[in-house]
């Protein structure tokens, strides 16, 4: 998006709210734009509900609206479409989707937060576009809307005038990107520091996803192989070793992996080992060589390469981010918000 607004021009942000909306999906972006106004930005934020009445969020908090959707007559620079736990009901409500389309027509940029992507997709606004949503729902988005190219690991995705972001707090990341578009990196950096958040957080959504269980398979011989890998990721799991365990040829076990697991044996083993390493780093204090040995990576360097390749962060950074919130320590937060 080109920075086409002057630094003195006022930009209008319209946030659409509805009953059951997730509170942080709304307040996260609003805080970013409000904070930007303290550092040279000029945003005017307005909250719109379908009829102009207050709504009750999924947290039970009441949110007042500034105006109704029909009162949004002038084009806005940014339209924020938040999500909510009841998205499955909302995407079947044709009248509600018409409201989303109506608002989009008056927006220079439309941005969704979390499951708000489902509302845009159901309204047909993401057809043929790249998009993302909360990692827990990305598969559903892809299945329900095959015309949408789902980028499941991205924190936010921009495709033309449409932007989508991952779960809840990712709305902050998306909003910071918009501030940078509108007023430059210095203003966005000042907002990030003020809110004590990453200007650009390391890694993607993979680092937040739930541990994957061994996939279901119809073949008992393959089930034994999958269970063996899950039970002892650090063991000798070469392709010939897995074939011997299954009692079939290397070619046959490779074919079974493709058909039943959807990947190669080597990639499956690496994924299980990666998840085992994540658990060790989250819950223990073992040094990196021990983590690497016990999870089958062999060396800290191999462990580091796997983390960077799949998660976008080093094992050390992962441990630091997920072991504690840092409460009660005197460590500086300057690195977290540094450019």
Short mmCIF file of C-alpha atoms in Angstrom, two decimals:
data_model
loop_
_atom_site.label_atom_id
_atom_site.label_comp_id
_atom_site.label_asym_id
_atom_site.label_seq_id
_atom_site.Cartn_x
_atom_site.Cartn_y
_atom_site.Cartn_z
CA UNK A 1 0.00 0.00 0.00
CA UNK A 2 1.48 3.34 -1.01
CA UNK A 3 1.76 6.04 1.59
CA UNK A 4 -0.63 8.45 -0.13
CA UNK A 5 -1.81 10.51 2.83
CA UNK A 6 -0.05 13.58 4.15
CA UNK A 7 1.17 13.51 7.71
CA UNK A 8 -1.36 16.19 8.59
CA UNK A 9 -4.37 14.62 6.89
CA UNK A 10 -6.93 12.96 9.13
CA UNK A 11 -7.64 9.29 8.43
CA UNK A 12 -10.92 7.64 9.37
CA UNK A 13 -10.98 4.16 10.89
CA UNK A 14 -14.36 2.46 11.15
CA UNK A 15 -14.59 -0.56 13.46
CA UNK A 16 -17.64 -2.74 12.92
CA UNK A 17 -19.03 -4.38 16.04
CA UNK A 18 -21.82 -6.91 16.52
CA UNK A 19 -23.27 -9.02 19.36
CA UNK A 20 -20.70 -11.60 20.45
CA UNK A 21 -17.71 -9.79 18.95
CA UNK A 22 -14.38 -10.60 20.60
CA UNK A 23 -13.33 -7.66 22.76
CA UNK A 24 -9.59 -7.66 21.98
CA UNK A 25 -10.29 -7.86 18.25
CA UNK A 26 -11.90 -4.44 18.67
CA UNK A 27 -9.78 -2.76 21.33
CA UNK A 28 -6.38 -3.94 20.05
CA UNK A 29 -6.53 -2.01 16.76
CA UNK A 30 -8.21 0.97 18.44
CA UNK A 31 -5.37 1.24 20.94
CA UNK A 32 -2.80 1.20 18.14
CA UNK A 33 -4.50 4.01 16.21
CA UNK A 34 -5.14 6.02 19.38
CA UNK A 35 -1.51 5.65 20.43
CA UNK A 36 -0.37 6.71 16.95
CA UNK A 37 -2.13 10.03 17.48
CA UNK A 38 0.30 10.73 20.33
CA UNK A 39 3.27 10.38 17.96
CA UNK A 40 2.22 12.35 14.90
CA UNK A 41 -0.65 10.31 13.53
CA UNK A 42 -4.09 11.76 12.82
CA UNK A 43 -6.67 9.01 13.10
CA UNK A 44 -10.37 9.45 13.75
CA UNK A 45 -11.77 6.18 15.06
CA UNK A 46 -15.48 5.44 15.00
CA UNK A 47 -17.36 2.34 16.12
CA UNK A 48 -20.34 1.27 14.02
CA UNK A 49 -22.94 -1.35 14.84
CA UNK A 50 -25.68 -2.52 12.52
CA UNK A 51 -28.37 -0.33 14.12
CA UNK A 52 -26.21 2.07 16.13
CA UNK A 53 -27.02 0.37 19.45
CA UNK A 54 -24.51 -0.94 21.94
CA UNK A 55 -23.45 -4.57 21.70
CA UNK A 56 -22.37 -7.13 24.26
CA UNK A 57 -19.05 -8.77 23.48
CA UNK A 58 -18.17 -12.43 23.95
CA UNK A 59 -16.54 -11.38 27.23
CA UNK A 60 -19.83 -9.90 28.48
CA UNK A 61 -18.57 -6.32 28.19
CA UNK A 62 -20.86 -3.69 26.72
CA UNK A 63 -19.54 -1.65 23.80
CA UNK A 64 -21.20 1.59 22.74
CA UNK A 65 -21.45 2.43 19.05
CA UNK A 66 -20.90 5.90 17.62
CA UNK A 67 -23.17 5.36 14.66
CA UNK A 68 -25.17 2.83 12.69
CA UNK A 69 -24.00 1.22 9.47
CA UNK A 70 -26.48 3.35 7.49
CA UNK A 71 -24.90 6.46 9.02
CA UNK A 72 -21.50 5.52 7.56
CA UNK A 73 -21.95 7.64 4.45
CA UNK A 74 -18.44 8.91 3.78
CA UNK A 75 -15.62 6.62 2.62
CA UNK A 76 -13.30 5.50 5.41
CA UNK A 77 -9.60 4.87 5.11
CA UNK A 78 -9.63 1.65 7.15
CA UNK A 79 -12.51 -0.70 7.92
CA UNK A 80 -11.84 -3.19 10.71
CA UNK A 81 -13.90 -6.39 10.73
CA UNK A 82 -13.28 -8.24 14.03
CA UNK A 83 -14.17 -11.84 14.74
CA UNK A 84 -16.09 -13.69 17.40
CA UNK A 85 -16.81 -17.19 18.68
CA UNK A 86 -20.14 -17.31 16.81
CA UNK A 87 -18.64 -16.89 13.36
CA UNK A 88 -20.23 -20.13 12.12
CA UNK A 89 -23.68 -18.64 12.71
CA UNK A 90 -22.79 -15.26 11.24
CA UNK A 91 -21.53 -16.64 7.92
CA UNK A 92 -24.99 -18.13 7.33
CA UNK A 93 -26.76 -14.79 7.94
CA UNK A 94 -27.27 -13.23 4.51
CA UNK A 95 -28.48 -9.91 5.93
CA UNK A 96 -25.40 -9.66 8.12
CA UNK A 97 -23.10 -10.44 5.17
CA UNK A 98 -24.84 -7.71 3.15
CA UNK A 99 -23.86 -5.27 5.90
CA UNK A 100 -20.22 -6.39 5.61
CA UNK A 101 -20.35 -5.87 1.84
CA UNK A 102 -21.97 -2.46 2.30
CA UNK A 103 -19.21 -1.33 4.63
CA UNK A 104 -16.47 -2.70 2.38
CA UNK A 105 -17.75 -0.63 -0.54
CA UNK A 106 -17.02 2.51 1.48
CA UNK A 107 -13.53 1.50 2.61
CA UNK A 108 -10.17 2.16 1.02
CA UNK A 109 -8.74 -0.72 3.05
CA UNK A 110 -10.68 -3.53 4.71
CA UNK A 111 -8.88 -5.43 7.48
CA UNK A 112 -10.11 -8.44 9.44
CA UNK A 113 -8.94 -9.71 12.80
CA UNK A 114 -8.92 -13.42 13.68
CA UNK A 115 -12.18 -15.13 12.58
CA UNK A 116 -13.30 -11.90 10.96
CA UNK A 117 -11.70 -13.46 7.87
CA UNK A 118 -14.64 -15.88 7.72
CA UNK A 119 -17.04 -12.96 7.50
CA UNK A 120 -15.10 -11.47 4.60
CA UNK A 121 -14.82 -14.84 2.88
CA UNK A 122 -18.53 -15.61 3.27
CA UNK A 123 -19.32 -12.18 1.81
CA UNK A 124 -17.24 -13.11 -1.24
CA UNK A 125 -14.64 -10.44 -0.55
CA UNK A 126 -11.67 -12.81 -0.38
CA UNK A 127 -12.38 -14.80 -3.55
CA UNK A 128 -9.12 -15.35 -5.41
CA UNK A 129 -7.13 -13.66 -2.66
CA UNK A 130 -4.53 -14.71 -0.12
CA UNK A 131 -5.67 -14.56 3.50
CA UNK A 132 -4.99 -15.81 7.00
CA UNK A 133 -6.86 -16.36 10.26
CA UNK A 134 -6.26 -17.90 13.68
CA UNK A 135 -4.14 -21.05 13.30
CA UNK A 136 -6.87 -23.10 14.97
CA UNK A 137 -9.33 -22.17 12.23
CA UNK A 138 -7.12 -21.93 9.15
CA UNK A 139 -8.01 -25.42 7.92
CA UNK A 140 -11.72 -24.62 8.24
CA UNK A 141 -11.24 -21.42 6.26
CA UNK A 142 -9.53 -23.34 3.47
CA UNK A 143 -12.17 -26.11 3.43
CA UNK A 144 -15.20 -23.84 3.53
CA UNK A 145 -13.86 -21.31 1.04
CA UNK A 146 -11.66 -23.09 -1.52
CA UNK A 147 -11.41 -19.93 -3.63
CA UNK A 148 -9.36 -18.34 -0.82
CA UNK A 149 -5.63 -19.08 -0.69
CA UNK A 150 -5.06 -19.56 3.04
CA UNK A 151 -1.62 -18.68 4.41
CA UNK A 152 -1.92 -20.49 7.73
CA UNK A 153 1.41 -19.43 9.25
CA UNK A 154 1.31 -15.71 8.48
CA UNK A 155 0.60 -13.20 11.26
CA UNK A 156 -1.15 -10.99 8.71
CA UNK A 157 -1.62 -11.01 4.95
CA UNK A 158 -2.15 -8.13 2.56
CA UNK A 159 -3.73 -8.74 -0.84
CA UNK A 160 -4.77 -5.62 -2.66
CA UNK A 161 -6.98 -3.48 -0.44
CA UNK A 162 -7.86 -6.48 1.73
CA UNK A 163 -5.89 -7.40 4.86
CA UNK A 164 -6.45 -10.34 7.19
CA UNK A 165 -4.71 -11.19 10.44
CA UNK A 166 -4.26 -14.18 12.71
CA UNK A 167 -5.69 -14.68 16.19
CA UNK A 168 -6.78 -11.80 18.47
CA UNK A 169 -3.51 -9.98 19.30
CA UNK A 170 -2.44 -10.21 15.64
CA UNK A 171 -4.85 -7.34 15.04
CA UNK A 172 -2.24 -5.21 16.78
CA UNK A 173 0.44 -6.37 14.31
CA UNK A 174 -1.82 -5.58 11.38
CA UNK A 175 -2.68 -2.14 12.75
CA UNK A 176 1.00 -1.31 13.30
CA UNK A 177 1.62 -2.19 9.65
CA UNK A 178 -1.12 0.25 8.64
CA UNK A 179 0.35 2.99 10.84
CA UNK A 180 3.69 2.45 9.10
CA UNK A 181 1.97 2.69 5.71
CA UNK A 182 0.24 5.91 6.66
CA UNK A 183 2.82 7.75 8.75
CA UNK A 184 6.11 5.92 8.40
CA UNK A 185 8.26 3.50 10.35
CA UNK A 186 9.26 6.00 13.06
CA UNK A 187 5.67 6.55 14.15
CA UNK A 188 4.91 2.80 14.07
CA UNK A 189 8.07 2.11 16.07
CA UNK A 190 7.07 4.69 18.67
CA UNK A 191 3.64 3.07 19.00
CA UNK A 192 5.20 -0.38 19.40
CA UNK A 193 7.48 0.88 22.13
CA UNK A 194 4.63 2.69 23.85
CA UNK A 195 2.52 -0.49 23.86
CA UNK A 196 5.56 -2.68 24.68
CA UNK A 197 4.97 -5.01 21.73
CA UNK A 198 7.05 -6.18 18.80
CA UNK A 199 6.97 -3.86 15.82
CA UNK A 200 7.35 -7.08 13.85
CA UNK A 201 7.15 -10.20 15.98
CA UNK A 202 9.56 -13.04 15.18
CA UNK A 203 8.21 -16.21 13.61
CA UNK A 204 4.76 -17.16 12.46
CA UNK A 205 1.73 -18.89 13.91
CA UNK A 206 3.37 -22.32 13.92
CA UNK A 207 5.06 -21.52 17.21
CA UNK A 208 1.64 -21.10 18.86
CA UNK A 209 -0.13 -24.17 17.49
CA UNK A 210 -1.21 -27.12 19.60
CA UNK A 211 0.98 -30.23 19.48
CA UNK A 212 -0.17 -32.53 16.68
CA UNK A 213 -1.22 -36.03 17.61
CA UNK A 214 -0.26 -39.01 15.51
CA UNK A 215 -2.68 -38.97 12.57
CA UNK A 216 -5.36 -41.59 12.16
CA UNK A 217 -4.47 -44.44 9.81
CA UNK A 218 -6.29 -47.51 8.57
CA UNK A 219 -3.08 -49.56 8.48
CA UNK A 220 -1.95 -51.16 11.72
CA UNK A 221 1.58 -51.61 10.39
CA UNK A 222 1.84 -47.84 9.88
CA UNK A 223 0.19 -47.16 13.23
CA UNK A 224 3.04 -48.99 14.94
CA UNK A 225 5.59 -46.83 13.12
CA UNK A 226 3.81 -43.57 14.00
CA UNK A 227 3.46 -44.56 17.64
CA UNK A 228 7.14 -45.51 17.85
CA UNK A 229 8.21 -42.11 16.53
CA UNK A 230 5.87 -40.26 18.91
CA UNK A 231 6.94 -42.30 21.94
CA UNK A 232 10.67 -41.87 21.36
CA UNK A 233 11.52 -39.07 18.91
CA UNK A 234 15.22 -39.39 19.67
CA UNK A 235 15.45 -42.98 18.50
CA UNK A 236 16.83 -44.20 15.17
CA UNK A 237 14.00 -43.42 12.74
CA UNK A 238 15.60 -43.71 9.32
CA UNK A 239 13.47 -44.80 6.40
CA UNK A 240 14.95 -48.34 6.32
CA UNK A 241 14.43 -48.65 10.09
CA UNK A 242 10.77 -47.64 9.77
CA UNK A 243 10.29 -50.06 6.88
CA UNK A 244 11.71 -52.90 8.97
CA UNK A 245 9.45 -51.98 11.87
CA UNK A 246 6.42 -52.05 9.59
CA UNK A 247 7.53 -55.27 7.91
CA UNK A 248 7.27 -53.78 4.41
CA UNK A 249 9.59 -52.36 1.79
CA UNK A 250 10.99 -48.84 1.88
CA UNK A 251 8.93 -48.02 -1.20
CA UNK A 252 5.75 -49.32 0.41
CA UNK A 253 6.18 -47.44 3.69
CA UNK A 254 6.91 -44.24 1.72
CA UNK A 255 3.68 -44.70 -0.24
CA UNK A 256 1.71 -45.30 2.97
CA UNK A 257 3.06 -42.09 4.46
CA UNK A 258 1.97 -40.12 1.43
CA UNK A 259 -1.49 -41.69 1.40
CA UNK A 260 -2.21 -41.75 5.15
CA UNK A 261 -0.16 -38.90 6.61
CA UNK A 262 0.16 -36.59 3.63
CA UNK A 263 3.92 -36.12 3.90
CA UNK A 264 7.20 -38.00 3.65
CA UNK A 265 8.53 -40.18 6.49
CA UNK A 266 11.48 -37.82 7.00
CA UNK A 267 9.29 -34.74 7.28
CA UNK A 268 6.96 -36.48 9.71
CA UNK A 269 9.85 -37.53 11.94
CA UNK A 270 11.28 -34.01 11.91
CA UNK A 271 7.89 -32.52 12.84
CA UNK A 272 7.50 -34.88 15.79
CA UNK A 273 11.05 -34.15 16.92
CA UNK A 274 10.42 -30.42 16.60
CA UNK A 275 7.32 -30.65 18.78
CA UNK A 276 9.20 -32.72 21.35
CA UNK A 277 11.92 -30.07 21.44
CA UNK A 278 9.31 -27.34 21.91
CA UNK A 279 7.94 -29.16 24.95
CA UNK A 280 11.41 -29.56 26.45
CA UNK A 281 12.22 -25.89 25.91
CA UNK A 282 8.90 -24.74 27.36
CA UNK A 283 9.00 -26.90 30.46
CA UNK A 284 12.63 -27.64 31.34
CA UNK A 285 16.05 -26.12 31.79
CA UNK A 286 18.09 -28.68 29.87
CA UNK A 287 20.96 -27.17 27.86
CA UNK A 288 20.62 -27.12 24.08
CA UNK A 289 22.97 -30.10 23.46
CA UNK A 290 20.78 -32.27 25.73
CA UNK A 291 17.57 -31.08 24.03
CA UNK A 292 19.10 -31.81 20.63
CA UNK A 293 20.24 -35.30 21.62
CA UNK A 294 17.03 -36.36 23.33
CA UNK A 295 14.80 -35.20 20.50
CA UNK A 296 16.87 -36.78 17.74
CA UNK A 297 18.42 -33.67 16.17
CA UNK A 298 21.88 -34.70 17.32
CA UNK A 299 23.46 -31.27 17.59
CA UNK A 300 22.40 -27.77 18.68
CA UNK A 301 23.11 -26.52 15.16
CA UNK A 302 20.71 -29.03 13.60
CA UNK A 303 18.14 -28.08 16.23
CA UNK A 304 18.62 -24.39 15.47
CA UNK A 305 18.22 -24.91 11.71
CA UNK A 306 14.98 -26.84 12.20
CA UNK A 307 13.51 -24.15 14.46
CA UNK A 308 14.41 -21.33 12.11
CA UNK A 309 13.13 -23.24 9.07
CA UNK A 310 9.77 -24.22 10.58
CA UNK A 311 9.06 -21.60 13.25
CA UNK A 312 11.09 -18.61 12.20
CA UNK A 313 12.81 -18.33 15.61
CA UNK A 314 15.87 -19.85 17.24
CA UNK A 315 15.48 -22.39 20.08
CA UNK A 316 16.86 -19.83 22.52
CA UNK A 317 14.37 -17.18 21.45
CA UNK A 318 11.56 -19.73 21.62
CA UNK A 319 12.50 -20.71 25.17
CA UNK A 320 12.72 -17.07 26.26
CA UNK A 321 9.33 -16.24 24.75
CA UNK A 322 7.35 -19.20 26.05
CA UNK A 323 8.84 -20.07 29.41
CA UNK A 324 7.56 -16.99 31.27
CA UNK A 325 5.90 -13.62 30.85
CA UNK A 326 8.91 -12.07 32.58
CA UNK A 327 6.89 -10.92 35.56
CA UNK A 328 9.06 -10.35 38.61
CA UNK A 329 12.30 -9.95 36.66
CA UNK A 330 14.36 -6.83 36.06
CA UNK A 331 15.17 -7.65 32.46
CA UNK A 332 14.83 -4.80 30.03
CA UNK A 333 12.06 -4.95 27.42
CA UNK A 334 13.97 -2.75 25.00
CA UNK A 335 14.98 -5.67 22.78
CA UNK A 336 11.37 -6.69 22.30
CA UNK A 337 10.46 -3.37 20.73
CA UNK A 338 13.71 -2.47 19.06
CA UNK A 339 13.66 -2.03 15.30
#
